Coordinates of C-alpha atoms in Angstrom, one line a residue:
Chain S
M1 CA 111.5 243.1 141.5
F2 CA 112.2 246.5 143.6
E3 CA 109.9 248.3 140.9
D4 CA 107.1 246.2 141.3
H5 CA 107.1 247.2 145.4
G6 CA 107.1 251.1 144.7
L7 CA 110.7 250.7 147.3
L8 CA 113.3 253.5 146.2
V9 CA 116.8 251.6 145.7
I10 CA 119.8 253.0 146.6
N11 CA 123.7 251.8 145.3
L12 CA 125.9 253.4 147.1
M13 CA 129.3 253.8 146.7
S14 CA 132.1 255.5 147.0
A15 CA 136.3 254.7 148.2
P16 CA 136.9 253.6 151.3
G17 CA 136.9 256.5 154.0
A18 CA 134.6 259.4 151.8
G19 CA 132.1 258.9 154.5
K20 CA 129.3 257.0 153.3
T21 CA 128.3 255.3 156.5
T22 CA 128.3 258.8 158.6
L23 CA 126.1 260.1 155.7
L24 CA 124.2 257.7 155.8
E25 CA 123.7 258.1 159.4
A26 CA 123.4 262.3 158.8
T27 CA 119.9 261.1 156.3
I28 CA 118.5 258.7 158.1
K29 CA 118.1 261.7 160.9
S30 CA 117.2 264.1 158.6
L31 CA 114.4 261.1 157.0
R32 CA 113.4 260.3 161.0
G33 CA 109.3 259.5 160.0
R34 CA 109.5 260.8 157.2
C35 CA 110.0 257.4 155.5
R36 CA 110.3 253.8 156.2
L37 CA 113.7 252.5 154.9
A38 CA 116.1 250.2 155.4
V39 CA 120.2 249.6 155.1
I40 CA 122.4 246.3 153.6
E41 CA 125.7 246.9 154.3
G42 CA 128.5 245.7 152.8
D43 CA 132.0 245.0 154.0
L44 CA 134.8 242.6 153.8
Q45 CA 135.4 242.0 157.5
T46 CA 133.4 243.3 160.4
D47 CA 129.2 244.3 161.1
L48 CA 130.5 247.8 163.0
D49 CA 128.4 250.1 159.9
A50 CA 125.1 247.6 160.8
Q51 CA 125.5 248.2 164.2
R52 CA 126.1 251.9 163.6
I53 CA 122.8 251.8 161.6
Q54 CA 120.8 249.7 164.2
A55 CA 122.2 252.5 166.8
L56 CA 119.6 254.6 165.1
G57 CA 116.5 252.3 165.1
V58 CA 116.7 251.3 161.8
R59 CA 116.7 247.6 160.4
S60 CA 120.4 247.0 158.9
H61 CA 122.0 244.1 157.9
Q62 CA 125.7 242.8 157.0
I63 CA 127.2 241.3 154.0
T64 CA 130.8 239.9 154.9
T65 CA 132.3 239.9 151.3
G66 CA 134.9 237.9 153.0
T67 CA 138.0 238.7 150.5
V68 CA 135.3 240.1 147.8
C69 CA 135.8 243.2 146.4
H70 CA 132.4 244.8 145.7
L71 CA 128.8 243.3 146.1
D72 CA 126.6 240.8 143.3
A73 CA 123.2 240.8 143.0
R74 CA 123.3 237.5 144.5
M75 CA 124.5 238.8 148.0
V76 CA 121.7 241.3 148.2
A77 CA 118.5 238.9 147.0
R78 CA 120.1 237.0 150.0
A79 CA 120.2 239.5 152.1
L80 CA 116.4 240.5 151.1
T81 CA 114.6 237.5 152.4
V82 CA 115.4 239.3 156.0
F83 CA 113.5 242.5 154.8
P84 CA 110.3 242.7 154.8
V85 CA 110.7 244.9 151.2
D86 CA 106.9 245.5 150.8
E87 CA 107.3 247.4 154.0
L88 CA 110.0 249.8 152.7
D89 CA 110.2 253.2 150.7
L90 CA 113.3 253.1 150.7
L91 CA 116.0 250.5 150.8
V92 CA 120.1 251.7 151.3
I93 CA 122.8 249.3 149.9
E94 CA 126.0 250.8 151.0
N95 CA 128.7 249.0 148.4
V96 CA 132.2 247.7 149.4
G97 CA 134.5 250.6 149.6
N98 CA 136.2 250.9 146.2
L99 CA 135.7 253.3 143.3
I100 CA 136.2 250.1 140.9
C101 CA 134.8 247.0 141.0
P102 CA 131.4 247.7 142.4
A103 CA 130.9 249.9 138.9
S104 CA 130.1 246.7 137.2
F105 CA 127.7 245.3 139.2
D106 CA 124.3 246.2 138.8
L107 CA 122.5 245.1 142.4
G108 CA 119.0 246.1 140.4
E109 CA 119.5 249.4 142.1
G110 CA 117.1 252.8 141.1
L111 CA 119.8 254.9 141.9
R112 CA 123.5 254.9 141.7
V113 CA 124.7 257.2 144.8
V114 CA 128.4 258.2 144.5
V115 CA 130.0 259.9 147.4
C116 CA 133.4 261.9 146.8
S117 CA 135.5 263.5 149.7
V118 CA 137.4 266.3 148.3
A119 CA 140.6 265.2 150.7
E120 CA 141.0 262.7 148.0
G121 CA 141.6 265.2 145.5
A122 CA 140.0 266.6 142.6
E123 CA 141.0 264.8 139.9
K124 CA 139.7 261.5 140.9
P125 CA 135.9 261.7 138.7
R126 CA 139.1 261.8 136.1
K127 CA 140.7 258.5 137.3
Y128 CA 137.7 256.5 138.1
P129 CA 135.7 257.6 135.2
V130 CA 133.6 253.9 134.7
M131 CA 132.4 254.8 138.6
F132 CA 131.7 258.1 138.1
H133 CA 129.9 257.8 134.7
K134 CA 127.6 255.4 136.0
A135 CA 126.1 257.4 139.0
A136 CA 123.1 259.6 138.9
V137 CA 123.6 261.3 141.4
V138 CA 127.3 262.4 143.0
L139 CA 127.5 263.3 146.7
I140 CA 130.7 266.0 147.1
N141 CA 131.5 265.1 151.0
K142 CA 133.6 266.7 153.5
I143 CA 133.7 270.5 151.7
D144 CA 134.6 271.9 155.1
L145 CA 137.7 270.1 154.4
A146 CA 138.1 272.0 150.6
A147 CA 140.4 274.6 152.2
A148 CA 142.6 272.2 154.8
S149 CA 143.0 269.5 151.2
D150 CA 144.1 272.2 149.0
V151 CA 141.2 271.3 146.7
D152 CA 139.6 273.4 143.8
L153 CA 135.8 273.1 144.1
V154 CA 135.2 274.1 141.1
E155 CA 137.4 272.0 139.4
L156 CA 136.6 269.2 141.2
E157 CA 132.9 269.8 139.6
A158 CA 134.4 270.2 136.3
N159 CA 136.0 266.7 136.9
I160 CA 132.9 264.7 137.6
R161 CA 131.1 267.0 134.4
S162 CA 133.5 265.8 132.2
V163 CA 132.4 262.0 132.5
N164 CA 128.6 262.3 134.0
P165 CA 127.2 265.8 132.2
T166 CA 124.1 265.1 133.7
A167 CA 124.8 263.7 137.2
T168 CA 123.0 265.9 140.0
I169 CA 125.4 267.0 142.2
F170 CA 125.3 267.6 146.1
K171 CA 127.2 269.6 148.1
L172 CA 127.4 269.0 151.8
S173 CA 129.3 268.4 154.7
C174 CA 128.3 265.9 157.4
K175 CA 130.3 267.7 159.7
S176 CA 129.1 270.9 159.9
G177 CA 125.6 269.8 158.4
V178 CA 126.5 272.3 155.4
G179 CA 124.5 271.4 152.4
L180 CA 122.5 268.6 154.0
D181 CA 119.1 269.5 153.7
E182 CA 119.6 269.7 150.1
W183 CA 120.1 266.4 149.4
T184 CA 117.7 265.1 152.1
E185 CA 114.7 267.3 150.7
W186 CA 115.9 265.8 146.8
L187 CA 116.4 262.3 147.9
Q188 CA 112.8 262.5 150.3
H189 CA 111.2 263.8 146.6
A190 CA 112.6 260.9 144.8
V191 CA 111.1 258.3 147.3
A192 CA 107.6 260.0 146.7
A193 CA 108.0 260.1 143.2
R194 CA 108.6 255.8 143.4
Q195 CA 105.9 255.2 144.8
A196 CA 103.7 257.7 142.9
S197 CA 105.0 255.5 139.8
V198 CA 103.7 252.8 141.2
L199 CA 100.1 254.2 142.2
V200 CA 99.6 255.5 138.5
G201 CA 100.7 251.9 137.0
A202 CA 103.8 253.3 135.4
Chain L
M1 CA 139.7 240.0 141.1
H2 CA 136.3 240.9 140.4
E3 CA 136.2 239.4 136.9
I4 CA 135.8 236.1 138.4
S5 CA 131.9 236.7 139.6
I6 CA 131.6 237.8 136.1
A7 CA 133.6 234.6 134.5
E8 CA 130.5 232.8 136.8
S9 CA 127.6 234.7 135.4
I10 CA 129.1 234.1 132.3
L11 CA 129.0 230.3 132.5
E12 CA 125.6 230.3 134.8
I13 CA 123.9 231.9 132.0
A14 CA 125.9 230.2 128.9
E15 CA 125.0 226.9 130.8
E16 CA 121.2 227.7 131.0
Q17 CA 121.2 228.6 127.2
A18 CA 123.0 225.3 126.8
R19 CA 120.6 223.0 128.8
A20 CA 117.5 224.8 127.1
Q21 CA 119.2 223.2 123.9
N22 CA 119.9 219.9 125.5
A23 CA 123.2 220.5 124.7
R24 CA 125.5 218.1 125.9
S25 CA 128.6 220.1 126.1
I26 CA 129.4 223.8 125.5
Q27 CA 132.2 224.7 122.4
L28 CA 132.2 228.2 122.2
I29 CA 131.5 231.5 124.0
K30 CA 131.7 234.8 122.2
L31 CA 131.4 237.6 124.3
R32 CA 131.9 241.7 123.3
L33 CA 133.5 243.4 126.1
G34 CA 133.7 247.0 126.0
E35 CA 136.7 249.2 126.7
F36 CA 134.5 251.6 129.1
T37 CA 134.2 249.0 131.4
T38 CA 136.3 247.5 134.9
I39 CA 137.0 244.3 133.0
V40 CA 140.3 243.3 132.2
R41 CA 141.0 241.5 129.3
E42 CA 143.3 238.7 130.8
A43 CA 142.1 238.9 134.0
L44 CA 138.5 237.3 132.6
E45 CA 140.1 235.3 130.9
F46 CA 142.3 233.5 134.0
A47 CA 139.2 233.4 135.8
F48 CA 137.5 231.9 133.0
E49 CA 140.0 229.2 133.0
I50 CA 139.2 228.5 136.4
A51 CA 135.6 228.8 136.9
R52 CA 134.6 226.5 133.6
Q53 CA 136.1 223.7 135.6
G54 CA 133.5 221.1 136.4
T55 CA 130.9 222.9 133.9
L56 CA 129.2 222.5 130.3
A57 CA 132.0 224.2 129.1
E58 CA 134.6 222.7 130.3
D59 CA 136.3 222.4 126.9
A60 CA 135.0 225.8 125.7
V61 CA 136.9 228.3 124.1
L62 CA 136.1 231.7 125.4
E63 CA 136.1 234.7 122.0
I64 CA 136.8 237.9 123.0
E65 CA 136.1 241.1 121.0
T66 CA 136.5 244.0 122.0
V67 CA 134.2 246.7 121.6
S68 CA 136.0 250.5 121.4
I69 CA 134.8 253.0 123.3
L70 CA 133.2 256.0 121.1
V71 CA 131.2 258.9 121.8
R72 CA 128.7 261.5 119.9
C73 CA 128.1 265.0 120.6
A74 CA 124.3 264.9 121.0
V75 CA 124.2 268.9 119.8
C76 CA 127.0 268.8 116.5
D77 CA 127.0 265.3 116.1
R78 CA 130.7 264.9 116.0
A79 CA 131.5 261.6 116.9
T80 CA 134.9 260.8 118.1
Q81 CA 137.1 257.8 119.8
P82 CA 138.8 258.9 123.3
V83 CA 142.8 257.9 122.9
V84 CA 143.5 259.4 126.4
G85 CA 141.2 259.3 129.3
I86 CA 137.5 260.0 128.7
C87 CA 136.1 263.2 128.4
L88 CA 132.1 263.5 127.6
I89 CA 131.8 267.6 127.3
C90 CA 132.1 268.1 123.6
T91 CA 136.0 269.9 122.7
V92 CA 134.0 271.9 119.5
C93 CA 130.5 273.1 120.8
G94 CA 130.6 272.2 124.9
F95 CA 127.5 270.1 124.8
P96 CA 127.3 267.0 126.1
M97 CA 128.5 263.7 124.5
E98 CA 127.0 260.0 124.8
I99 CA 128.9 256.6 124.6
L100 CA 128.1 255.1 122.0
T101 CA 129.9 252.5 122.1
G102 CA 132.5 250.8 124.8
E103 CA 130.2 249.7 127.7
E104 CA 129.4 246.6 126.5
L105 CA 129.3 243.4 128.6
Q106 CA 127.6 241.0 126.7
I107 CA 127.4 236.9 125.2
E108 CA 126.7 237.4 121.7
Y109 CA 126.4 233.8 121.3
I110 CA 127.6 230.1 122.2
E111 CA 128.0 226.7 119.8
V112 CA 127.2 224.0 121.3
E113 CA 127.7 220.3 121.0
T114 CA 124.1 218.3 121.2
E115 CA 123.9 214.5 122.2
E116 CA 123.0 213.5 118.5
E117 CA 125.9 215.1 117.9
W118 CA 127.8 213.5 119.6
I119 CA 126.7 210.0 119.1
K120 CA 126.9 210.8 115.4
W121 CA 130.6 211.8 116.0
K122 CA 131.3 208.6 117.8
L123 CA 130.3 206.5 115.1
S124 CA 131.8 207.9 112.7
Q125 CA 134.8 207.5 114.8
K126 CA 134.2 203.3 115.5
E127 CA 133.3 203.2 111.0
L128 CA 136.9 204.9 110.3
P129 CA 140.1 201.9 109.8
Q130 CA 142.9 203.1 112.8
G131 CA 144.8 205.1 110.5
Q132 CA 142.7 207.8 109.7
Q133 CA 141.2 208.2 113.6
S134 CA 143.9 210.5 114.8
E135 CA 143.3 212.9 111.2
S136 CA 139.4 213.2 112.0
R137 CA 139.5 214.1 115.6
S138 CA 138.1 217.9 115.6
R139 CA 135.0 217.5 116.2
P140 CA 131.8 218.9 114.2
T141 CA 130.1 222.2 116.4
S142 CA 126.9 223.3 116.1

């Protein structure tokens, strides 16, 4: 159904603490005035993340799953009644922090984006291959911590490629801001391409 | 624990199909499950036991066929079955490999019993003399 609205939907996934919400905040700030977006947040408990997004003046809705380890399409469908989807260009669904279960659930998204922070170690893509294999985009976050975490970024990137040779990879740090522009510019192009495909009836 | 959501979804699809056939019950659900998924067979079987209660598939057998991972190099056409871990860079030519099989989560078919078949079976039970009734307990399915 999202295709009909020219709306780009992102399923944003990572391990807990990789920096999804901080990355989302930075992305929102960068895209401000350039696209109309909304956010669905998934967590087991609390609406802390939805509050963080709302503080930036962006519409957000929190799904609390209780004990469920992932979001599924039914939960997203229920949340959609809150958003007028035809007034949006971009909808980001921030999944429950988990590198296993969310990989198996299609939320109707156009893009799967996986965030991987360097502090998790270089071998994570090989340990959780299904998640990384299914990602269209992998964002390597917290690269400012690479030296402190004793992680080789070249090795991490090679490990992502070993399970997903065609992934689009960005290396960035939300703290220092390095690499963020490349990602947000790419994302803006993706949003525009999504709309263009609807205009030409593709 | 996500297997319970998967089991519920499988039952939802199977019941929808069964109702379209005017079935009164589901006898069997045949599933193809790839090795390169995050779904654990044993956990799914356990979840199915719980989720099927009160559904048309209450007495159904869940038959799971495990589908192995098979990858192929798009350039040198070499197909391999990874033993430990998965690497999608071809060890021979260095080009990307694609996954041919192993990502399946597919209901291949279901077997149902229609109202008509059930009535027929009930009638056949009545016609039989008492002694033979226990021997023909297995009901025909379609």
